[in-house]
Amino acid sequence: MKKYIIVAISIIFSSTAQSQKVYELDTNVPEVEIHQKLKLGGINPKEQKISVNNYYMSVDNKPVIPVVAEFHFSRYPKKYWDESIRKIKAGGVNVIATYVFWNLHEEKENIFDWKGDKDLRYFLALCRKNDIEAIVRIGPFCHGEIRNGGLPDWLLGRPLNIRSNDPVYLKYVERLYNEIGKQLKGLYYKDGGPVIGIQIENEYQHSAAPWGLTYPGQPLEMTASERDMNVTQEGVGIANTVNPYSQLGNDHMKILKSLSQAAGMDVPLYTATGWGNAAIVPDESIPVTAAYAYPFWTPKRDYSPFFLYKDMHRFPDYSPVRYIPTDYPAFSAELGSGIMSVYTRRPIAVHKSFDALINRCLGSGANGIGYYMYHGGSTPKGKSSYMSDEAYGLPKISYDFQAPIGEYGQIREGFHRLKLLHFFVQDYGELLAPMTTVLPQDAANLKPENISSLRYAVRKKGNSGFVFLNNFQDDTTMVAQKNIRLKIKTGQNTIMIPETRSFDLDSGENVIFPYNLDLNGFQLNYATAQLLAKDDELTEPYYIFFSPSGIKSEFSFPSNTTIENLQGITTDKNSKSTIVSCNEAVNEFKVKAAGKVIRILVISKEMALKIYRIKINGKRHFIFSDAVVLENDKNIQLLSDRNHNFDIQIYPKTAIIPKTAFGSLKKLDHAETFSSYKISLPQTMLSVESKQISERKWALNLPNSLPKYVNDAYLTVKYTGDTAMGFMDGELVTDEFYKGIPWQIGLRKFVTGKPKEMVFYFRPMQKNASYLIDLQPYPESIPDFENKKEFLSVNGFTINAQYTTDLSF
C-alpha cells in the first residue's frame, strides 16, 4: 500500500501587508487507495443497495456520509418519541442509534418486558414513519451509564463467566438475542424497514462498568470476563497493554455475530467499538471510533487532542487499535456532544466544541459521524433498584448529558451549530467522502497546549477540495487568527484565498472553505463562505452559503462570468477572475454564462443557525426562524420557547400562504428574498406557587393542565448547592448535580389534569468538594463560603411556556 504524503507548509510574511501570514499547502499527493474487501452491505425491496469499502459507505454506488444520533428510547416517554425523532431529523441527522439495555427488559429472569417506554418495536416503527434509519446496539453489555452496564443483577448469581465464550453465558445471550430478534422482525433494511445496522457488544476487552452490587468503600468490581480484568479500564482511553487473550476476544465477537444472525438480525452494517485495542469482527464489522473532550472518568480537566487535525484513516483516535485502520472507513460513532456528571466530577461541555470537533473529524478524513449523546433522557427506576450506574456516582434519574437535545427535549446551542455541518454533509457528502486528507508538515507536532498556531487541513480529490480550519480547544482559549491567507497548490493551479485581501478567524470558531468547486457547470475558484445546502435539481439551481463569524465573505469566479446583483453585493473584475463581495447579512446574486444560470444566497452565521429544511408540496424549501421547525406529516410544527409572537422566513419564496392551527398569521411585505410571516399565538401566563418547608426543602404547585397551543412548560430552578432532587407523591422523579447551569425541568410529563405538588430537596455544597475543579473556569458558579464549610442558596423558580402551532400549506 502506498504511504500517504504529509506535505510541507511555509508561512510567508508579506512585505505589502503588515503581519499578513500566508499558509501554503501543496495538495499534489496520491489519492487514497480504495478497495472493496469488507463483507458488508445489503439491498432493500426497492433494490436500493448499501455497500461499504475501506474508505466510505455508498447508497446505490453514491458515496454518503451518515450522521448518527444516539437516543435511548427507554429513557424517554413513549408518547413523545415521535416528536423527538422529528427533532433529531430536523437537526440534519439521518440515522438514530439506540441501546437495548438487557436489565431494563429482563430485570427478573425469564420475564421480558417490551411494553410502554420499553417498546423497541414501536420506536423503530416511528423511525420508519419518519423516514430515518436506525442502528440497534444489542449488547449484551452496553454500559451507557446503566446499572451493571446493562447486565441484569441476577446474572452475577448464575454459574457462568460473563463476557466470555462460557457455554452457559452464551445460552443466556442467545435467548436475549432471540427476544430482540422478535422485536425487530420485519423492520430490517432488507424488509423495507429502518434497521440498517447492529452493534455487537460494546468496548469489548477495553472497558467495563462496575457491578451495582457493591459494598460502600469497596473497590469497584468491573463487569468484565475474569480473564480480562487486568486490562479492563474505566471509561474510554488509550490502551497500550497487550491482552494475551485478544484472539479469544475476536472469536467471542464472531460468536456473538453468528448468534445475532441466527436470531434473524440480517443487516447491511455490523459495527463494533474498536477504540483502545477493543475487539472487532475482522472484515465483517466496521470498527467505530470515539472522542470525548470532557470525560468524567479522568482525575482532572486536561486538554484533549481531538481538535487537532490528523489522518484518522491511518491513525484512529485512542490508538493503538487491534485492526489495520486503512482496511476500514473512519467512522466516528461516539463523539462527545456533551457529557454526564458523576458526583465527584462535573465537566461542563462547551457547545462550541461540538461543531469544532466535527469540523476536525471531517477534515481529518472521517466519513461517518455519530454522537453520544445527541438526545438526553431520564433513566427509569427498576422494580428493586435504581437503574442508573449508582456505583459510579451518577444521578439516579437524570441522563441529560448536556446534549444538543436535552433530557426534556430542550433544543440547545449545539443542536443549531451541528445542523450547519449536517446539512453540508447531506448535500455534499458525495463529493467529500472520496476526498483524501492533506495535512501541513507541522500537523503531527502540534500539541493541544499550542493556542497560537493555525490549525488546518484539506480534503481533496483531483484539483478541487475543501479547506478546514479550527480555532477551538477545550479547557482554554485560542488566540484569534488575524490577517491570514491560504495558498493552495493543485496540479492545475495555485489558489490564493482570498485573492488580494486577508481574513480573520475568531477564537473558538471553525470554518470550511471550498476551492475549485463545480457548481452545476460553473467554476467557483474559492469562497470565504461556508457551504450550507443546495437544490441543484431545479431549472435554476440555488446554493446557500453562510458567512462565518467575523469574516466578510467573497467569491471568486472566472473572469468571463456574469454576475447579476439581487441584494447586498459588489463585484470587481480583473484579467483572471470576477470577485463578488458580500456586504450585508443577506446577500443574493445570480451567476450567468453560456446560457446557464445559478442563484447563490449568502447569509450571516446568525441567520444560518436558524435554518430548517422542509418540503412544501414535494419541493425543497428552507425556513429561518427562532422557533424550532419540525416536519409533521404534511404539516409543519413550530415550537417557540417563551415567545408567543415570532417570525418565519421561507426560501425560495412561495406563493402559497400557509394557515396556522392556532392564533393568527400575517404576511410581511418588506422581504425581497424570502416569503416572510409573523405568527401570533394566544399568550398564556403560567405561574408557579412555591413554599419553603425548611432550609433545604421546598414545595411547588404544578399547573393542572396546559393549553393546546402550549407544547411544554419548562420549570427553571436557580440554586447554588451540591445536588437537587424532585419528588412527586413521595417518589423521586428528577434529580440534578449542580454545575452552575440553571436546572430546567419539562413539566408536561408530570401534568395529569389534577392538582399536583412537586417537592424539592437540596443538599449544600461542601467547601472541599472535588468537583469544584470543573467549575474553576466559571468563578461565578463557586460561592463565597467565607468561614463556612458548606453553602446552599435557593434563588427561585420560574416557569415558561413552549408555544406550538402547525402550519399547513
PDB file of C-alpha atoms in Angstrom, residues 103-199:
ATOM      1  CA  ASN A 103     -31.548  -5.384  32.537  1.00  0.00           C
ATOM      2  CA  LEU A 104     -34.364  -2.976  31.651  1.00  0.00           C
ATOM      3  CA  HIS A 105     -36.093  -5.643  29.571  1.00  0.00           C
ATOM      4  CA  GLU A 106     -35.342  -8.681  31.765  1.00  0.00           C
ATOM      5  CA  GLU A 107     -34.955  -7.298  35.257  1.00  0.00           C
ATOM      6  CA  LYS A 108     -36.379 -10.536  36.605  1.00  0.00           C
ATOM      7  CA  GLU A 109     -35.059 -13.665  34.945  1.00  0.00           C
ATOM      8  CA  ASN A 110     -37.323 -15.180  32.264  1.00  0.00           C
ATOM      9  CA  ILE A 111     -39.704 -12.196  32.330  1.00  0.00           C
ATOM     10  CA  PHE A 112     -39.110  -9.951  29.302  1.00  0.00           C
ATOM     11  CA  ASP A 113     -40.808  -6.569  29.216  1.00  0.00           C
ATOM     12  CA  TRP A 114     -41.244  -4.730  25.877  1.00  0.00           C
ATOM     13  CA  LYS A 115     -44.244  -2.619  26.898  1.00  0.00           C
ATOM     14  CA  GLY A 116     -44.677   1.119  27.427  1.00  0.00           C
ATOM     15  CA  ASP A 117     -41.431   3.093  27.329  1.00  0.00           C
ATOM     16  CA  LYS A 118     -39.593  -0.175  26.594  1.00  0.00           C
ATOM     17  CA  ASP A 119     -41.434  -0.817  23.317  1.00  0.00           C
ATOM     18  CA  LEU A 120     -38.483  -1.160  20.947  1.00  0.00           C
ATOM     19  CA  ARG A 121     -40.656  -2.322  18.059  1.00  0.00           C
ATOM     20  CA  TYR A 122     -42.927   0.740  18.244  1.00  0.00           C
ATOM     21  CA  PHE A 123     -39.920   3.054  18.443  1.00  0.00           C
ATOM     22  CA  LEU A 124     -38.450   1.579  15.266  1.00  0.00           C
ATOM     23  CA  ALA A 125     -41.840   1.767  13.547  1.00  0.00           C
ATOM     24  CA  LEU A 126     -41.795   5.512  14.286  1.00  0.00           C
ATOM     25  CA  CYS A 127     -38.320   5.713  12.746  1.00  0.00           C
ATOM     26  CA  ARG A 128     -39.748   4.121   9.602  1.00  0.00           C
ATOM     27  CA  LYS A 129     -42.719   6.511   9.637  1.00  0.00           C
ATOM     28  CA  ASN A 130     -40.362   9.494   9.821  1.00  0.00           C
ATOM     29  CA  ASP A 131     -38.007   8.113   7.151  1.00  0.00           C
ATOM     30  CA  ILE A 132     -34.968   7.879   9.394  1.00  0.00           C
ATOM     31  CA  GLU A 133     -32.764   4.796   9.666  1.00  0.00           C
ATOM     32  CA  ALA A 134     -31.601   3.017  12.804  1.00  0.00           C
ATOM     33  CA  ILE A 135     -28.658   1.158  14.307  1.00  0.00           C
ATOM     34  CA  VAL A 136     -29.639  -1.086  17.211  1.00  0.00           C
ATOM     35  CA  ARG A 137     -26.957  -1.668  19.841  1.00  0.00           C
ATOM     36  CA  ILE A 138     -27.902  -5.081  21.187  1.00  0.00           C
ATOM     37  CA  GLY A 139     -25.238  -5.699  23.840  1.00  0.00           C
ATOM     38  CA  PRO A 140     -25.276  -7.974  25.797  1.00  0.00           C
ATOM     39  CA  PHE A 141     -23.008  -5.458  27.550  1.00  0.00           C
ATOM     40  CA  CYS A 142     -23.839  -1.854  26.740  1.00  0.00           C
ATOM     41  CA  HIS A 143     -22.546   0.423  29.503  1.00  0.00           C
ATOM     42  CA  GLY A 144     -24.462   3.649  28.718  1.00  0.00           C
ATOM     43  CA  GLU A 145     -24.161   4.576  32.419  1.00  0.00           C
ATOM     44  CA  ILE A 146     -26.842   1.976  33.192  1.00  0.00           C
ATOM     45  CA  ARG A 147     -26.581  -0.273  36.233  1.00  0.00           C
ATOM     46  CA  ASN A 148     -24.041  -3.055  35.538  1.00  0.00           C
ATOM     47  CA  GLY A 149     -23.641  -1.692  32.016  1.00  0.00           C
ATOM     48  CA  GLY A 150     -26.968  -3.315  31.163  1.00  0.00           C
ATOM     49  CA  LEU A 151     -26.275  -6.783  32.575  1.00  0.00           C
ATOM     50  CA  PRO A 152     -29.043  -7.982  34.928  1.00  0.00           C
ATOM     51  CA  ASP A 153     -28.209  -8.322  38.636  1.00  0.00           C
ATOM     52  CA  TRP A 154     -29.284 -11.956  38.619  1.00  0.00           C
ATOM     53  CA  LEU A 155     -26.574 -12.805  36.068  1.00  0.00           C
ATOM     54  CA  LEU A 156     -23.940 -12.346  38.793  1.00  0.00           C
ATOM     55  CA  GLY A 157     -25.568 -15.182  40.726  1.00  0.00           C
ATOM     56  CA  ARG A 158     -25.512 -17.682  37.889  1.00  0.00           C
ATOM     57  CA  PRO A 159     -22.705 -20.303  37.458  1.00  0.00           C
ATOM     58  CA  LEU A 160     -21.025 -18.645  34.478  1.00  0.00           C
ATOM     59  CA  ASN A 161     -18.264 -16.288  33.428  1.00  0.00           C
ATOM     60  CA  ILE A 162     -19.699 -13.148  31.816  1.00  0.00           C
ATOM     61  CA  ARG A 163     -18.475 -11.667  28.524  1.00  0.00           C
ATOM     62  CA  SER A 164     -16.684 -14.861  27.563  1.00  0.00           C
ATOM     63  CA  ASN A 165     -17.240 -17.990  25.492  1.00  0.00           C
ATOM     64  CA  ASP A 166     -18.606 -19.789  28.551  1.00  0.00           C
ATOM     65  CA  PRO A 167     -21.385 -22.006  27.073  1.00  0.00           C
ATOM     66  CA  VAL A 168     -23.799 -21.163  29.896  1.00  0.00           C
ATOM     67  CA  TYR A 169     -23.292 -17.427  29.366  1.00  0.00           C
ATOM     68  CA  LEU A 170     -23.705 -17.800  25.603  1.00  0.00           C
ATOM     69  CA  LYS A 171     -27.008 -19.618  26.165  1.00  0.00           C
ATOM     70  CA  TYR A 172     -28.322 -16.590  28.053  1.00  0.00           C
ATOM     71  CA  VAL A 173     -27.063 -14.262  25.302  1.00  0.00           C
ATOM     72  CA  GLU A 174     -28.685 -16.438  22.647  1.00  0.00           C
ATOM     73  CA  ARG A 175     -32.001 -16.184  24.488  1.00  0.00           C
ATOM     74  CA  LEU A 176     -31.639 -12.375  24.752  1.00  0.00           C
ATOM     75  CA  TYR A 177     -30.836 -12.051  21.057  1.00  0.00           C
ATOM     76  CA  ASN A 178     -33.820 -14.192  20.122  1.00  0.00           C
ATOM     77  CA  GLU A 179     -36.084 -11.893  22.129  1.00  0.00           C
ATOM     78  CA  ILE A 180     -34.610  -8.808  20.461  1.00  0.00           C
ATOM     79  CA  GLY A 181     -34.953 -10.541  17.086  1.00  0.00           C
ATOM     80  CA  LYS A 182     -38.694 -10.923  17.675  1.00  0.00           C
ATOM     81  CA  GLN A 183     -38.979  -7.166  18.217  1.00  0.00           C
ATOM     82  CA  LEU A 184     -37.030  -6.402  15.034  1.00  0.00           C
ATOM     83  CA  LYS A 185     -38.777  -8.897  12.749  1.00  0.00           C
ATOM     84  CA  GLY A 186     -39.903  -7.231   9.518  1.00  0.00           C
ATOM     85  CA  LEU A 187     -38.139  -3.949  10.370  1.00  0.00           C
ATOM     86  CA  TYR A 188     -34.793  -4.675   8.742  1.00  0.00           C
ATOM     87  CA  TYR A 189     -33.473  -2.834   5.696  1.00  0.00           C
ATOM     88  CA  LYS A 190     -33.987  -5.959   3.612  1.00  0.00           C
ATOM     89  CA  ASP A 191     -37.701  -5.781   4.540  1.00  0.00           C
ATOM     90  CA  GLY A 192     -38.026  -2.095   3.710  1.00  0.00           C
ATOM     91  CA  GLY A 193     -37.567  -1.226   7.375  1.00  0.00           C
ATOM     92  CA  PRO A 194     -35.290   1.314   9.081  1.00  0.00           C
ATOM     93  CA  VAL A 195     -32.757  -1.045  10.739  1.00  0.00           C
ATOM     94  CA  ILE A 196     -29.581  -0.789   8.687  1.00  0.00           C
ATOM     95  CA  GLY A 197     -27.128  -1.779  11.417  1.00  0.00           C
ATOM     96  CA  ILE A 198     -26.487  -3.854  14.520  1.00  0.00           C
ATOM     97  CA  GLN A 199     -23.768  -3.110  17.044  1.00  0.00           C
TER      98      GLN A 199
END
